[in-house]
Amino acid sequence: IQNGEEEIKNANYPEIRLFSVFQATSLYPQDHLTGEWTVCTPETMRSFSAIAYLFAKKLYKELGVPIGLINSSWGGTPAETWMPEETIANDNYLKEAAAKQKPVPWGPVEPGRIYNSMISPLIPFHIAGVLWYQGEANTINAYAYKEILSGLISSWRIKWGYDFPFYYAQIAPYKYGNPYEGVEVRDAQRKALEVPNTGMIVLSDIGDTLNIHPKNKIDVALRMANLALNRYYKKIQIEDSGPMYKQIVIEKNKAIISFDHSEGLHSAGDKLTCFEIAGDDKVFYPADAKIKGEQVLVSSKKVKSPLAVRFAWSNTATPNLFNGANLPASCFISE
């Protein structure tokens, strides 16, 4: 992580406790798992999740209460393997999507395999909520990721017996093999906000298109912490989300785009970037975009009668539309 050695050196927090779940798979749900609680020290923090630690540090400074972190993670694995197998087996749409996963050498892809061994044993433990940062391994079935993530959230809540908050990171821009697979996952993540008591942070301004694990973990953790402090703990009152697409209205040759979380809408730079517009031929052209209050007016000389607008619609897009909290707008494509 950026500033890593400094963060490690100062990681002395006796009231932050860390638990790392040992990576394992199973064909059936388990009751037991391997791991131990440790006090947060430079030695124990060094091998822990940077984002989880930095999130807890911010919460501890604001709340002044002991915090326990359970890190259950396995890099490069798809969401399907973190869900109860029956959730997918009982849904033909999810089952067909999960079947598109291909075996990889670094971890399991089969439905339920990680859930059985690394989530199921945690269910008796009363958690305050979940932080989720995943999606890169679902570019192969991005079209279904909204339903996959929604199914995962609801299945976990059913197993735990209560609707804990579920906050997640939209995956950062990265140069994937196909031109739209990453942005399709990001848009699916935006749509999954329909699930109650969820929140999403956007990372398009702090990513690294050549590194699938961007080193700026500090801002990621701060945005996650602000979600929890604002929505769950009610400790602070701030804008905790970037602009989210709300609706499109067509007026003659212009499309007017409205957003939620749009107070203080502005561009970082001389003019807005990454807007495209299409007519009934469904061909998108780069568009002129201007901010008017809390809306964006979009047009192009090549499109006389617009029908649709898309924004930041590429894997590596780093757009420059922000709100007054300097949080970036999510990609979107209008219906």
Coordinates of C-alpha atoms in Angstrom, one line a residue:
I1 CA 0.0 0.0 0.0
Q2 CA 1.0 3.6 -0.4
N3 CA 2.8 4.8 2.8
G4 CA 2.9 1.2 3.8
E5 CA 5.9 1.1 6.1
E6 CA 4.7 4.2 8.0
E7 CA 1.2 2.6 8.4
I8 CA 2.7 -0.7 9.6
K9 CA 5.1 1.1 12.1
N10 CA 2.2 2.9 13.7
A11 CA -0.3 0.0 13.9
N12 CA -0.4 -0.3 17.7
Y13 CA -4.0 -0.6 18.6
P14 CA -4.7 -3.0 21.5
E15 CA -8.4 -2.4 21.2
I16 CA -8.5 -3.5 17.5
R17 CA -8.4 -7.3 17.3
L18 CA -7.7 -9.2 14.1
F19 CA -8.9 -12.6 13.0
S20 CA -7.8 -14.1 9.7
V21 CA -9.8 -17.1 8.4
F22 CA -7.5 -19.9 7.1
Q23 CA -8.1 -20.5 3.4
A24 CA -9.9 -23.8 2.8
T25 CA -12.6 -25.4 0.7
S26 CA -15.3 -27.9 1.5
L27 CA -18.1 -29.7 -0.3
Y28 CA -20.4 -29.3 2.7
P29 CA -21.1 -26.4 5.2
Q30 CA -18.7 -26.6 8.1
D31 CA -19.1 -25.7 11.8
H32 CA -15.5 -25.1 12.5
L33 CA -12.6 -23.1 11.0
T34 CA -9.0 -22.4 11.7
G35 CA -7.7 -19.1 12.9
E36 CA -7.0 -17.0 16.0
W37 CA -7.7 -13.6 17.4
T38 CA -4.6 -11.4 17.7
V39 CA -4.0 -7.9 19.0
C40 CA -3.4 -5.3 16.3
T41 CA 0.4 -4.6 16.3
P42 CA 2.8 -3.8 13.5
E43 CA 3.6 -7.5 13.2
T44 CA 0.0 -8.7 13.0
M45 CA -1.2 -5.9 10.8
R46 CA 1.5 -6.4 8.2
S47 CA -0.2 -9.6 6.8
F48 CA -3.8 -8.5 7.4
S49 CA -6.2 -6.8 5.0
A50 CA -5.0 -3.2 4.5
I51 CA -8.4 -1.8 3.8
A52 CA -10.0 -3.6 6.7
Y53 CA -7.3 -2.3 9.1
L54 CA -7.5 1.3 7.8
F55 CA -11.3 1.1 8.0
A56 CA -11.1 0.0 11.7
K57 CA -8.5 2.6 12.5
K58 CA -10.8 5.4 11.3
L59 CA -13.8 3.9 13.2
Y60 CA -11.8 3.5 16.4
K61 CA -10.7 7.1 16.3
E62 CA -14.3 8.3 15.7
L63 CA -16.1 5.9 18.1
G64 CA -13.5 5.0 20.7
V65 CA -14.8 1.5 21.1
P66 CA -13.1 -1.9 20.7
I67 CA -13.3 -3.3 17.2
G68 CA -13.0 -6.8 15.9
L69 CA -12.2 -7.5 12.3
I70 CA -12.7 -10.9 10.7
N71 CA -10.8 -11.2 7.4
S72 CA -12.3 -14.0 5.2
S73 CA -10.9 -13.5 1.7
W74 CA -9.3 -15.3 -1.2
G75 CA -7.9 -13.3 -4.1
G76 CA -9.1 -13.9 -7.6
T77 CA -12.2 -15.9 -6.7
P78 CA -15.7 -15.4 -8.1
A79 CA -18.7 -14.5 -5.9
E80 CA -20.5 -17.8 -6.7
T81 CA -18.0 -19.7 -4.5
W82 CA -18.8 -17.4 -1.6
M83 CA -22.5 -18.2 -1.7
P84 CA -24.5 -21.2 -0.4
E85 CA -24.6 -23.8 -3.1
E86 CA -28.4 -24.1 -2.9
T87 CA -28.8 -20.4 -3.6
I88 CA -27.4 -21.0 -7.1
A89 CA -28.8 -24.5 -7.6
N90 CA -32.4 -23.3 -7.0
D91 CA -32.1 -20.4 -9.5
N92 CA -31.7 -21.4 -13.2
Y93 CA -30.4 -17.9 -14.2
L94 CA -27.7 -18.0 -11.5
K95 CA -26.9 -21.6 -12.3
E96 CA -26.3 -20.9 -16.0
A97 CA -24.2 -17.8 -15.1
A98 CA -22.1 -19.8 -12.6
A99 CA -21.5 -22.5 -15.3
K100 CA -19.5 -20.0 -17.3
Q101 CA -16.7 -20.0 -14.7
K102 CA -13.7 -21.9 -15.8
P103 CA -11.2 -23.6 -13.4
V104 CA -8.2 -21.5 -12.4
P105 CA -5.0 -22.5 -10.7
W106 CA -5.2 -20.0 -7.8
G107 CA -8.5 -20.9 -6.2
P108 CA -11.9 -22.5 -6.4
V109 CA -14.7 -21.3 -8.7
E110 CA -17.4 -23.9 -7.9
P111 CA -20.5 -22.6 -6.1
G112 CA -20.4 -22.9 -2.3
R113 CA -16.9 -24.2 -1.9
I114 CA -15.5 -21.3 0.0
Y115 CA -18.8 -20.4 1.6
N116 CA -18.9 -23.9 3.2
S117 CA -15.5 -23.6 4.9
M118 CA -14.9 -19.8 5.3
I119 CA -18.3 -18.2 5.8
S120 CA -20.6 -20.9 7.2
P121 CA -18.6 -21.4 10.5
L122 CA -18.8 -17.7 11.1
I123 CA -22.6 -17.5 11.1
P124 CA -23.1 -17.9 14.9
F125 CA -20.9 -14.9 15.4
H126 CA -22.9 -11.6 15.6
I127 CA -21.4 -9.2 13.1
A128 CA -22.0 -5.5 12.7
G129 CA -21.8 -5.6 8.9
V130 CA -19.8 -6.7 5.9
L131 CA -17.2 -5.0 3.7
W132 CA -17.0 -6.5 0.2
Y133 CA -14.4 -5.8 -2.4
Q134 CA -14.7 -8.3 -5.3
G135 CA -15.8 -8.5 -8.8
E136 CA -12.8 -8.9 -11.0
A137 CA -13.3 -12.7 -11.2
N138 CA -16.8 -12.2 -12.5
T139 CA -16.0 -10.4 -15.7
I140 CA -16.7 -13.7 -17.4
N141 CA -20.4 -13.4 -16.5
A142 CA -20.7 -9.7 -15.8
Y143 CA -24.2 -9.6 -17.3
A144 CA -25.5 -11.6 -14.2
Y145 CA -23.4 -9.9 -11.5
K146 CA -26.2 -7.8 -10.2
E147 CA -28.3 -10.9 -9.5
I148 CA -25.2 -12.8 -8.2
L149 CA -24.3 -10.1 -5.7
S150 CA -27.9 -9.5 -4.7
G151 CA -28.3 -13.2 -4.2
L152 CA -25.2 -13.4 -2.1
I153 CA -26.3 -10.5 0.2
S154 CA -29.8 -11.9 0.8
S155 CA -28.4 -15.5 1.3
W156 CA -26.0 -14.3 4.0
R157 CA -28.7 -12.2 5.7
I158 CA -31.0 -15.2 5.8
K159 CA -28.3 -17.4 7.3
W160 CA -27.4 -14.8 10.0
G161 CA -31.0 -14.0 10.7
Y162 CA -30.8 -10.2 10.4
D163 CA -30.3 -7.5 7.7
F164 CA -26.8 -6.3 8.6
P165 CA -25.3 -3.4 6.4
F166 CA -23.4 -4.6 3.4
Y167 CA -21.0 -2.0 2.0
Y168 CA -18.9 -2.7 -1.1
A169 CA -16.4 -1.2 -3.5
Q170 CA -17.1 -0.8 -7.2
I171 CA -14.1 -2.4 -8.9
A172 CA -11.4 0.0 -10.0
P173 CA -10.6 0.8 -13.7
Y174 CA -8.3 -1.9 -15.2
K175 CA -7.2 -3.0 -18.7
Y176 CA -9.1 -6.3 -19.0
G177 CA -8.9 -8.4 -22.2
N178 CA -12.3 -7.5 -23.6
P179 CA -13.2 -3.8 -23.9
Y180 CA -16.3 -3.7 -21.7
E181 CA -16.2 -6.6 -19.2
G182 CA -14.9 -4.5 -16.3
V183 CA -17.4 -1.7 -16.8
E184 CA -20.2 -4.2 -17.1
V185 CA -19.4 -5.5 -13.6
R186 CA -19.2 -1.9 -12.3
D187 CA -22.6 -1.1 -13.7
A188 CA -24.0 -4.3 -12.2
Q189 CA -22.6 -3.2 -8.9
R190 CA -24.3 0.1 -9.2
K191 CA -27.6 -1.6 -9.9
A192 CA -27.3 -3.9 -6.9
L193 CA -27.8 -0.8 -4.7
E194 CA -31.5 -1.6 -5.1
V195 CA -30.9 -4.1 -2.3
P196 CA -31.8 -2.4 1.0
N197 CA -29.2 -1.3 3.5
T198 CA -26.3 -1.4 1.0
G199 CA -23.8 1.2 0.1
M200 CA -21.2 1.5 -2.7
I201 CA -18.0 3.5 -3.0
V202 CA -16.6 4.4 -6.5
L203 CA -12.9 4.1 -7.1
S204 CA -12.6 5.5 -10.7
D205 CA -10.4 8.4 -9.5
I206 CA -7.9 6.3 -7.4
G207 CA -7.4 3.2 -9.5
D208 CA -4.5 2.1 -11.6
T209 CA -5.4 0.7 -15.0
L210 CA -2.3 -1.4 -15.1
N211 CA -2.6 -2.8 -11.6
I212 CA -5.7 -4.8 -10.6
H213 CA -4.9 -4.1 -7.0
P214 CA -4.3 -0.3 -6.8
K215 CA -2.0 0.8 -4.0
N216 CA -4.2 3.6 -2.7
K217 CA -5.9 1.7 0.0
I218 CA -6.2 4.7 2.3
D219 CA -8.9 6.5 0.4
V220 CA -10.7 3.2 -0.3
A221 CA -10.9 2.5 3.5
L222 CA -11.8 6.1 4.3
R223 CA -14.8 6.0 1.9
M224 CA -15.9 2.7 3.4
A225 CA -15.5 4.1 6.9
N226 CA -17.6 7.2 6.0
L227 CA -20.4 5.0 4.8
A228 CA -20.5 3.1 8.1
L229 CA -20.0 6.3 10.3
N230 CA -22.8 8.1 8.4
R231 CA -25.4 5.4 7.8
Y232 CA -24.9 2.8 10.5
Y233 CA -23.3 4.5 13.5
K234 CA -24.9 8.0 12.8
K235 CA -21.7 9.5 14.1
I236 CA -21.2 12.0 11.3
Q237 CA -23.4 13.7 8.7
I238 CA -21.7 13.9 5.4
E239 CA -22.2 13.1 1.7
D240 CA -20.8 9.5 1.5
S241 CA -21.6 8.7 -2.1
G242 CA -20.6 10.0 -5.5
P243 CA -23.2 11.0 -8.0
M244 CA -25.4 8.0 -9.1
Y245 CA -27.5 8.0 -12.3
K246 CA -31.1 8.7 -11.7
Q247 CA -33.0 9.4 -14.9
I248 CA -32.7 10.7 -18.5
V249 CA -35.1 13.2 -20.1
I250 CA -34.9 14.0 -23.8
E251 CA -35.5 17.6 -25.0
K252 CA -35.1 18.0 -28.8
N253 CA -31.5 17.2 -29.5
K254 CA -30.3 17.1 -25.9
A255 CA -30.4 14.5 -23.2
I256 CA -30.7 15.8 -19.6
I257 CA -29.2 13.5 -17.0
S258 CA -30.2 13.7 -13.4
F259 CA -28.3 12.1 -10.5
D260 CA -28.7 11.3 -6.8
H261 CA -26.0 12.6 -4.5
S262 CA -25.6 15.5 -7.0
E263 CA -25.1 18.6 -4.8
G264 CA -22.1 20.5 -5.9
L265 CA -21.8 18.8 -9.2
H266 CA -18.6 19.8 -11.0
S267 CA -15.8 18.6 -13.3
A268 CA -12.2 18.2 -12.4
G269 CA -10.7 19.9 -15.5
D270 CA -11.9 22.3 -18.2
K271 CA -14.7 20.2 -19.6
L272 CA -16.6 17.0 -18.8
T273 CA -15.3 13.8 -20.2
C274 CA -16.5 10.2 -20.9
F275 CA -20.1 11.0 -22.0
E276 CA -21.5 9.3 -25.1
I277 CA -24.9 9.6 -26.8
A278 CA -26.9 7.4 -29.2
G279 CA -30.0 7.6 -31.3
D280 CA -32.3 4.8 -32.5
D281 CA -29.4 3.2 -34.4
K282 CA -27.8 2.5 -31.0
V283 CA -24.4 3.7 -32.1
F284 CA -22.8 5.8 -29.4
Y285 CA -20.8 8.9 -30.3
P286 CA -18.6 11.0 -28.0
A287 CA -20.8 13.8 -26.7
D288 CA -20.5 17.4 -25.5
A289 CA -21.5 17.5 -21.8
K290 CA -22.2 20.6 -19.7
I291 CA -23.2 20.9 -16.1
K292 CA -26.3 22.9 -15.4
G293 CA -27.1 23.0 -11.6
E294 CA -27.4 19.4 -10.5
Q295 CA -27.9 18.0 -14.0
V296 CA -25.7 17.3 -17.0
L297 CA -26.8 18.3 -20.6
V298 CA -25.5 15.9 -23.2
S299 CA -25.6 16.3 -27.0
S300 CA -23.7 15.6 -30.2
K301 CA -24.0 17.0 -33.7
K302 CA -24.0 13.4 -35.0
V303 CA -27.1 12.5 -33.1
K304 CA -30.2 14.6 -34.0
S305 CA -32.7 12.6 -31.9
P306 CA -31.0 11.1 -28.9
L307 CA -32.4 8.1 -27.1
A308 CA -29.6 6.9 -24.8
V309 CA -26.6 8.1 -22.9
R310 CA -23.7 6.2 -21.4
F311 CA -20.9 7.5 -19.1
A312 CA -17.4 6.2 -18.4
W313 CA -18.3 3.1 -20.5
S314 CA -14.9 1.4 -20.9
N315 CA -12.8 -0.8 -18.6
T316 CA -10.2 1.9 -18.1
A317 CA -12.3 5.1 -18.0
T318 CA -11.2 7.6 -15.4
P319 CA -14.0 10.3 -15.8
N320 CA -13.9 13.7 -14.1
L321 CA -17.5 14.2 -12.8
F322 CA -17.6 14.8 -9.1
N323 CA -20.0 16.1 -6.5
G324 CA -19.3 18.7 -3.7
A325 CA -17.8 16.0 -1.5
N326 CA -15.2 15.4 -4.3
L327 CA -16.5 11.8 -4.8
P328 CA -16.6 10.5 -8.3
A329 CA -19.7 9.6 -10.3
S330 CA -20.4 6.0 -11.1
C331 CA -20.5 4.8 -14.7
F332 CA -23.9 4.1 -16.2
I333 CA -25.8 3.4 -19.3
S334 CA -29.4 4.7 -19.6
E335 CA -32.1 2.1 -20.5

